[in-house]
Amino acid sequence: MADGNGFLGGRLLVVAFEGWNDAGEAATGAVRALKDLLDVEVITEVDPELYFDYQFNRPTVSTNEDGVRTLSWPGAIMYGPKTPGVVSVPLAEDAQLRVSGTNAGNIYLLIGTEPSRSWKSFAAEILDAALAADVSGVVFLGAMLADVPHTRPISIFVSSDNAQVRAELQIERSNYEGPVGILSVLSDAAETVGIPTLSIWASVPHYVHNAPSPKAMLALIDKLEEVIDVVIPRGVLVTEAAEWESGIDVLAGEDEEMAAYIAQLEQARDTVDSPEASGEAIAQEFEKYLRKRGGDGRADGRPDGRPDGPGSRPDGPRH
């Protein structure tokens, strides 16, 4: 840990990738929101020719402000503060425009598309850049599709494979075993070179097909703000999250089957969250819920097998 101050005592790299780990674009949306608010510049950018299959992750064409059509290639970019360690504008002076807090000048960002190949080399390149920037901790953001109701607070699961981080922040270790995404590969590489890591996962309702999910993005930002010790203005995100939920309410009101399914999810979630619920009661209720579902393959929190790993709760993300 940096300077004896624990996980929050040094430079933190916040990471999100499009693709397998980014249901509802919640993770990348949260990091992009942070990028727009921080005074950062590009530190390094990977060569997309080395890591991407363009038939799988195709470049996109767009027209810029000058009317010129340009190509954008899949990749990954690391950003760092222009003046590392400098505290940003106090919140009272610039409440709507800037991230503030004593740690704001120590926040680095990595955002990109999950690579198609050469993950070991990719991780090595990213970790070399992190070490060169004296990054002392990494926070991974992820989002998964899960059997959770859109009408309840988005479930957030925080975990770490680092014993010191778990003890310091009073969080759990993931018990997931199975296929993983690039976040797990980077986490393993970071821990191997002595950089402690932390993962924050949001559960996105799988029956909501329209991305992005501003409610999940907001939930990640709420937890991220708490973990990295900064104040992050929410802008219009609160309004967008409310409109997202209201839009789904309208759809459910026109579809009896969907409304009944959401009611089942609400009942299961409320049982788990109730103050009187014991571990045994929660387990029994969830087993009953699974039987009602008839084993259709979604109730394990992995409706399409995409998320980068489960936690120990039926409604929690898994890493």
Tab-separated table of C-alpha atoms in Angstrom:
chain	number	residue	atom	x	y	z
A	1	MET	CA	0.000	0.000	0.000
A	2	ALA	CA	1.264	3.467	-0.850
A	3	ASP	CA	3.032	5.449	1.856
A	4	GLY	CA	1.377	3.437	4.591
A	5	ASN	CA	-1.965	5.071	3.860
A	6	GLY	CA	-3.716	1.969	2.577
A	7	PHE	CA	-5.495	1.451	-0.700
A	8	LEU	CA	-6.693	5.060	-0.910
A	9	GLY	CA	-3.299	6.528	-0.063
A	10	GLY	CA	-1.810	6.679	-3.550
A	11	ARG	CA	-2.566	6.867	-7.238
A	12	LEU	CA	-5.599	4.851	-8.308
A	13	LEU	CA	-6.284	3.549	-11.816
A	14	VAL	CA	-10.014	3.167	-12.605
A	15	VAL	CA	-10.651	0.629	-15.388
A	16	ALA	CA	-13.609	-0.306	-17.611
A	17	PHE	CA	-13.904	-2.160	-20.930
A	18	GLU	CA	-16.663	-2.417	-23.506
A	19	GLY	CA	-17.950	-5.873	-24.251
A	20	TRP	CA	-18.296	-8.901	-21.981
A	21	ASN	CA	-17.889	-6.888	-18.789
A	22	ASP	CA	-20.153	-3.957	-19.637
A	23	ALA	CA	-23.889	-4.742	-19.541
A	24	GLY	CA	-25.975	-1.659	-20.237
A	25	GLU	CA	-22.730	0.247	-20.952
A	26	ALA	CA	-22.739	1.006	-17.234
A	27	ALA	CA	-19.039	0.495	-16.490
A	28	THR	CA	-17.647	2.363	-19.492
A	29	GLY	CA	-20.316	5.032	-19.035
A	30	ALA	CA	-19.159	5.651	-15.476
A	31	VAL	CA	-15.501	5.978	-16.497
A	32	ARG	CA	-16.356	8.229	-19.443
A	33	ALA	CA	-18.334	10.471	-17.088
A	34	LEU	CA	-15.298	10.647	-14.830
A	35	LYS	CA	-13.012	11.410	-17.782
A	36	ASP	CA	-15.198	14.342	-18.852
A	37	LEU	CA	-14.977	15.820	-15.362
A	38	LEU	CA	-11.307	15.272	-14.569
A	39	ASP	CA	-8.409	17.320	-15.937
A	40	VAL	CA	-6.629	14.386	-17.606
A	41	GLU	CA	-4.488	13.720	-20.660
A	42	VAL	CA	-3.507	10.625	-22.626
A	43	ILE	CA	-0.606	8.688	-21.086
A	44	THR	CA	-0.516	5.710	-23.397
A	45	GLU	CA	-2.594	4.115	-26.153
A	46	VAL	CA	-2.239	0.517	-27.304
A	47	ASP	CA	-1.653	-0.340	-30.959
A	48	PRO	CA	-4.992	-1.846	-32.061
A	49	GLU	CA	-3.261	-3.898	-34.790
A	50	LEU	CA	-1.726	-6.090	-32.077
A	51	TYR	CA	-4.810	-6.904	-30.038
A	52	PHE	CA	-8.020	-6.598	-32.065
A	53	ASP	CA	-9.860	-8.624	-34.686
A	54	TYR	CA	-11.530	-5.964	-36.804
A	55	GLN	CA	-14.158	-8.389	-38.089
A	56	PHE	CA	-15.268	-8.842	-34.479
A	57	ASN	CA	-14.685	-5.279	-33.228
A	58	ARG	CA	-15.084	-3.197	-36.355
A	59	PRO	CA	-13.860	0.397	-36.712
A	60	THR	CA	-16.599	2.997	-36.943
A	61	VAL	CA	-16.945	6.041	-39.185
A	62	SER	CA	-18.375	9.382	-38.070
A	63	THR	CA	-18.444	13.016	-39.168
A	64	ASN	CA	-16.675	15.568	-36.966
A	65	GLU	CA	-17.625	19.209	-36.313
A	66	ASP	CA	-15.787	20.302	-39.453
A	67	GLY	CA	-17.787	17.917	-41.628
A	68	VAL	CA	-14.842	15.552	-42.115
A	69	ARG	CA	-15.565	11.820	-41.970
A	70	THR	CA	-13.098	9.990	-39.732
A	71	LEU	CA	-12.473	6.407	-38.690
A	72	SER	CA	-12.325	5.382	-35.018
A	73	TRP	CA	-10.530	2.136	-34.218
A	74	PRO	CA	-11.141	-0.147	-31.242
A	75	GLY	CA	-8.419	0.202	-28.643
A	76	ALA	CA	-7.567	1.091	-25.070
A	77	ILE	CA	-6.333	4.421	-23.724
A	78	MET	CA	-4.876	5.280	-20.342
A	79	TYR	CA	-5.357	8.815	-19.017
A	80	GLY	CA	-3.607	10.563	-16.158
A	81	PRO	CA	-3.918	13.933	-14.395
A	82	LYS	CA	-2.149	16.812	-16.114
A	83	THR	CA	-0.863	17.877	-12.708
A	84	PRO	CA	-0.599	14.676	-10.591
A	85	GLY	CA	-1.291	15.037	-6.904
A	86	VAL	CA	-2.842	18.510	-7.189
A	87	VAL	CA	-6.241	18.878	-5.526
A	88	SER	CA	-8.893	20.016	-7.991
A	89	VAL	CA	-11.226	22.989	-7.625
A	90	PRO	CA	-13.172	22.863	-4.325
A	91	LEU	CA	-16.682	21.553	-4.839
A	92	ALA	CA	-18.347	24.738	-3.553
A	93	GLU	CA	-16.649	26.761	-6.301
A	94	ASP	CA	-17.410	24.443	-9.199
A	95	ALA	CA	-20.113	22.039	-8.065
A	96	GLN	CA	-21.494	21.168	-11.484
A	97	LEU	CA	-18.332	20.978	-13.554
A	98	ARG	CA	-15.453	19.267	-11.792
A	99	VAL	CA	-14.596	16.282	-9.688
A	100	SER	CA	-13.321	17.408	-6.311
A	101	GLY	CA	-11.856	15.932	-3.163
A	102	THR	CA	-8.409	15.417	-1.695
A	103	ASN	CA	-7.730	12.424	-3.959
A	104	ALA	CA	-8.918	13.917	-7.270
A	105	GLY	CA	-5.365	14.602	-8.499
A	106	ASN	CA	-4.437	10.948	-8.010
A	107	ILE	CA	-7.058	9.395	-10.289
A	108	TYR	CA	-5.932	7.677	-13.499
A	109	LEU	CA	-8.294	6.100	-16.037
A	110	LEU	CA	-8.149	3.180	-18.470
A	111	ILE	CA	-11.005	2.709	-20.913
A	112	GLY	CA	-11.296	0.677	-24.074
A	113	THR	CA	-12.701	-2.347	-25.859
A	114	GLU	CA	-11.957	-5.842	-24.622
A	115	PRO	CA	-9.138	-7.124	-26.871
A	116	SER	CA	-9.629	-10.091	-29.193
A	117	ARG	CA	-6.223	-11.714	-28.733
A	118	SER	CA	-2.816	-11.638	-26.993
A	119	TRP	CA	-4.293	-10.925	-23.566
A	120	LYS	CA	-1.030	-11.674	-21.731
A	121	SER	CA	0.894	-9.189	-23.861
A	122	PHE	CA	-1.922	-6.669	-23.544
A	123	ALA	CA	-1.907	-6.972	-19.742
A	124	ALA	CA	1.876	-6.630	-19.648
A	125	GLU	CA	1.742	-3.437	-21.719
A	126	ILE	CA	-0.967	-1.927	-19.521
A	127	LEU	CA	0.858	-2.850	-16.301
A	128	ASP	CA	4.126	-1.386	-17.605
A	129	ALA	CA	2.319	1.924	-18.151
A	130	ALA	CA	0.702	1.728	-14.706
A	131	LEU	CA	4.030	1.077	-13.005
A	132	ALA	CA	5.650	3.923	-14.939
A	133	ALA	CA	2.898	6.231	-13.634
A	134	ASP	CA	3.463	4.997	-10.049
A	135	VAL	CA	-0.097	3.655	-9.835
A	136	SER	CA	-0.492	2.020	-6.427
A	137	GLY	CA	-4.009	0.553	-6.748
A	138	VAL	CA	-6.472	-0.477	-9.464
A	139	VAL	CA	-10.277	-0.265	-9.326
A	140	PHE	CA	-12.104	-2.372	-11.924
A	141	LEU	CA	-15.689	-1.528	-12.890
A	142	GLY	CA	-17.984	-4.140	-14.397
A	143	ALA	CA	-21.674	-4.688	-15.118
A	144	MET	CA	-23.537	-7.935	-15.701
A	145	LEU	CA	-26.997	-8.971	-16.835
A	146	ALA	CA	-28.855	-10.575	-13.941
A	147	ASP	CA	-32.281	-11.557	-12.610
A	148	VAL	CA	-32.889	-8.312	-10.720
A	149	PRO	CA	-35.858	-5.900	-10.808
A	150	HIS	CA	-35.422	-2.464	-12.341
A	151	THR	CA	-37.674	-0.994	-9.622
A	152	ARG	CA	-35.207	-1.597	-6.796
A	153	PRO	CA	-31.769	-0.081	-6.151
A	154	ILE	CA	-29.138	-1.551	-8.457
A	155	SER	CA	-27.235	-4.325	-6.695
A	156	ILE	CA	-23.550	-3.522	-6.237
A	157	PHE	CA	-20.926	-6.086	-5.236
A	158	VAL	CA	-17.428	-5.029	-4.162
A	159	SER	CA	-14.664	-7.610	-3.875
A	160	SER	CA	-10.899	-7.990	-3.851
A	161	ASP	CA	-8.401	-10.805	-4.148
A	162	ASN	CA	-6.001	-8.796	-1.987
A	163	ALA	CA	-6.173	-9.679	1.718
A	164	GLN	CA	-4.973	-6.238	2.858
A	165	VAL	CA	-7.598	-4.448	0.760
A	166	ARG	CA	-10.331	-6.737	2.077
A	167	ALA	CA	-9.296	-6.073	5.657
A	168	GLU	CA	-8.979	-2.326	5.129
A	169	LEU	CA	-12.284	-1.807	3.328
A	170	GLN	CA	-14.241	-4.647	4.974
A	171	ILE	CA	-15.209	-6.306	1.711
A	172	GLU	CA	-15.506	-9.871	0.443
A	173	ARG	CA	-13.439	-12.109	-1.752
A	174	SER	CA	-15.166	-13.479	-4.845
A	175	ASN	CA	-15.845	-17.216	-4.844
A	176	TYR	CA	-16.458	-17.418	-8.597
A	177	GLU	CA	-14.875	-20.180	-10.668
A	178	GLY	CA	-15.299	-20.267	-14.439
A	179	PRO	CA	-14.641	-18.274	-17.633
A	180	VAL	CA	-13.335	-14.749	-17.171
A	181	GLY	CA	-12.914	-11.544	-19.134
A	182	ILE	CA	-10.062	-9.076	-19.522
A	183	LEU	CA	-10.752	-7.532	-16.104
A	184	SER	CA	-9.745	-10.740	-14.341
A	185	VAL	CA	-6.627	-11.060	-16.486
A	186	LEU	CA	-5.559	-7.495	-15.683
A	187	SER	CA	-6.371	-7.987	-12.005
A	188	ASP	CA	-4.206	-11.105	-11.825
A	189	ALA	CA	-1.358	-9.324	-13.610
A	190	ALA	CA	-1.603	-6.314	-11.292
A	191	GLU	CA	-1.549	-8.429	-8.139
A	192	THR	CA	1.420	-10.368	-9.534
A	193	VAL	CA	3.509	-7.181	-9.813
A	194	GLY	CA	2.404	-5.957	-6.385
A	195	ILE	CA	-0.412	-3.539	-7.285
A	196	PRO	CA	-3.516	-4.261	-5.132
A	197	THR	CA	-6.869	-4.378	-6.887
A	198	LEU	CA	-10.554	-3.897	-6.172
A	199	SER	CA	-13.605	-4.812	-8.279
A	200	ILE	CA	-16.999	-3.077	-8.305
A	201	TRP	CA	-19.834	-4.831	-10.173
A	202	ALA	CA	-23.363	-3.699	-10.932
A	203	SER	CA	-26.290	-6.016	-11.766
A	204	VAL	CA	-28.368	-4.855	-14.755
A	205	PRO	CA	-31.913	-6.251	-15.291
A	206	HIS	CA	-31.571	-8.761	-18.128
A	207	TYR	CA	-35.087	-8.120	-19.462
A	208	VAL	CA	-34.232	-4.518	-20.332
A	209	HIS	CA	-32.883	-4.670	-23.861
A	210	ASN	CA	-32.335	-0.980	-24.505
A	211	ALA	CA	-28.809	0.117	-23.598
A	212	PRO	CA	-27.427	2.102	-21.938
A	213	SER	CA	-28.615	1.761	-18.340
A	214	PRO	CA	-28.147	5.131	-16.611
A	215	LYS	CA	-29.444	3.719	-13.309
A	216	ALA	CA	-26.657	1.122	-13.232
A	217	MET	CA	-24.137	3.740	-14.304
A	218	LEU	CA	-25.272	5.983	-11.448
A	219	ALA	CA	-24.993	3.123	-8.949
A	220	LEU	CA	-21.407	2.464	-10.027
A	221	ILE	CA	-20.547	6.147	-9.733
A	222	ASP	CA	-22.082	6.273	-6.241
A	223	LYS	CA	-19.913	3.376	-5.062
A	224	LEU	CA	-16.845	4.580	-6.964
A	225	GLU	CA	-17.110	7.999	-5.321
A	226	GLU	CA	-17.116	6.328	-1.917
A	227	VAL	CA	-14.182	4.040	-2.705
A	228	ILE	CA	-11.778	6.478	-4.409
A	229	ASP	CA	-12.495	9.356	-2.023
A	230	VAL	CA	-13.671	12.007	-4.484
A	231	VAL	CA	-16.890	13.918	-5.089
A	232	ILE	CA	-18.309	13.280	-8.577
A	233	PRO	CA	-21.044	15.622	-9.892
A	234	ARG	CA	-23.971	13.609	-11.272
A	235	GLY	CA	-25.162	16.160	-13.840
A	236	VAL	CA	-28.288	14.921	-15.647
A	237	LEU	CA	-27.634	11.294	-14.762
A	238	VAL	CA	-30.164	11.247	-11.908
A	239	THR	CA	-32.905	12.489	-14.252
A	240	GLU	CA	-31.901	10.027	-16.973
A	241	ALA	CA	-31.983	7.143	-14.476
A	242	ALA	CA	-35.505	8.101	-13.362
A	243	GLU	CA	-36.672	8.353	-16.986
A	244	TRP	CA	-35.122	4.958	-17.763
A	245	GLU	CA	-37.045	3.360	-14.892
A	246	SER	CA	-40.284	5.124	-15.848
A	247	GLY	CA	-39.942	3.943	-19.447
A	248	ILE	CA	-39.674	0.327	-18.325
A	249	ASP	CA	-42.688	0.808	-16.032
A	250	VAL	CA	-44.703	1.851	-19.079
A	251	LEU	CA	-43.618	-1.227	-21.025
A	252	ALA	CA	-44.439	-3.506	-18.086
A	253	GLY	CA	-47.849	-1.885	-17.772
A	254	GLU	CA	-48.613	-3.021	-21.313
A	255	ASP	CA	-47.299	-6.571	-20.874
A	256	GLU	CA	-48.920	-8.748	-18.191
A	257	GLU	CA	-46.309	-11.490	-18.439
A	258	MET	CA	-43.472	-9.023	-18.019
A	259	ALA	CA	-45.256	-7.333	-15.086
A	260	ALA	CA	-45.774	-10.693	-13.351
A	261	TYR	CA	-42.124	-11.614	-13.854
A	262	ILE	CA	-40.949	-8.280	-12.419
A	263	ALA	CA	-43.230	-8.824	-9.409
A	264	GLN	CA	-41.505	-12.178	-8.776
A	265	LEU	CA	-38.106	-10.508	-8.920
A	266	GLU	CA	-39.286	-7.797	-6.529
A	267	GLN	CA	-40.553	-10.384	-4.046
A	268	ALA	CA	-37.262	-12.294	-4.130
A	269	ARG	CA	-35.228	-9.102	-3.752
A	270	ASP	CA	-37.365	-7.766	-0.887
A	271	THR	CA	-37.050	-11.071	0.953
A	272	VAL	CA	-33.273	-10.975	0.697
A	273	ASP	CA	-33.139	-7.321	1.789
A	274	SER	CA	-35.608	-7.615	4.684
A	275	PRO	CA	-34.099	-6.975	8.166
A	276	GLU	CA	-35.540	-10.206	9.567
A	277	ALA	CA	-34.174	-12.404	6.790
A	278	SER	CA	-31.732	-15.044	8.025
A	279	GLY	CA	-29.243	-16.808	5.790
A	280	GLU	CA	-31.381	-19.965	5.864
A	281	ALA	CA	-34.557	-18.036	5.050
A	282	ILE	CA	-32.868	-16.321	2.135
A	283	ALA	CA	-31.626	-19.646	0.795
A	284	GLN	CA	-35.092	-21.229	1.107
A	285	GLU	CA	-36.770	-18.306	-0.623
A	286	PHE	CA	-34.286	-18.374	-3.451
A	287	GLU	CA	-34.703	-22.134	-3.914
A	288	LYS	CA	-38.465	-21.592	-4.113
A	289	TYR	CA	-37.885	-18.839	-6.651
A	290	LEU	CA	-35.712	-21.137	-8.773
A	291	ARG	CA	-38.370	-23.855	-8.755
A	292	LYS	CA	-40.976	-21.348	-9.933
A	293	ARG	CA	-38.648	-20.344	-12.746
A	294	GLY	CA	-38.494	-23.971	-13.869
A	295	GLY	CA	-34.724	-23.925	-14.309
A	296	ASP	CA	-34.650	-21.801	-17.462
A	297	GLY	CA	-30.985	-20.998	-17.043
A	298	ARG	CA	-31.197	-17.354	-16.071
A	299	ALA	CA	-31.583	-17.457	-12.317
A	300	ASP	CA	-27.886	-17.976	-11.645
A	301	GLY	CA	-27.327	-14.301	-12.468
A	302	ARG	CA	-25.739	-15.181	-15.790
A	303	PRO	CA	-28.534	-15.164	-18.381
A	304	ASP	CA	-26.188	-15.375	-21.319
A	305	GLY	CA	-22.943	-16.489	-19.720
A	306	ARG	CA	-21.331	-13.111	-20.342
A	307	PRO	CA	-20.398	-11.657	-16.954
A	308	ASP	CA	-16.892	-11.903	-15.647
A	309	GLY	CA	-17.758	-13.958	-12.623
A	310	PRO	CA	-20.267	-14.420	-9.789
A	311	GLY	CA	-20.435	-13.531	-6.147
A	312	SER	CA	-22.143	-15.403	-3.364
A	313	ARG	CA	-25.573	-13.765	-3.574
A	314	PRO	CA	-28.407	-14.458	-6.021
A	315	ASP	CA	-28.747	-10.784	-6.869
A	316	GLY	CA	-25.098	-9.818	-6.779
A	317	PRO	CA	-22.542	-9.430	-9.549
A	318	ARG	CA	-19.876	-12.032	-9.812
A	319	HIS	CA	-16.181	-11.588	-10.468
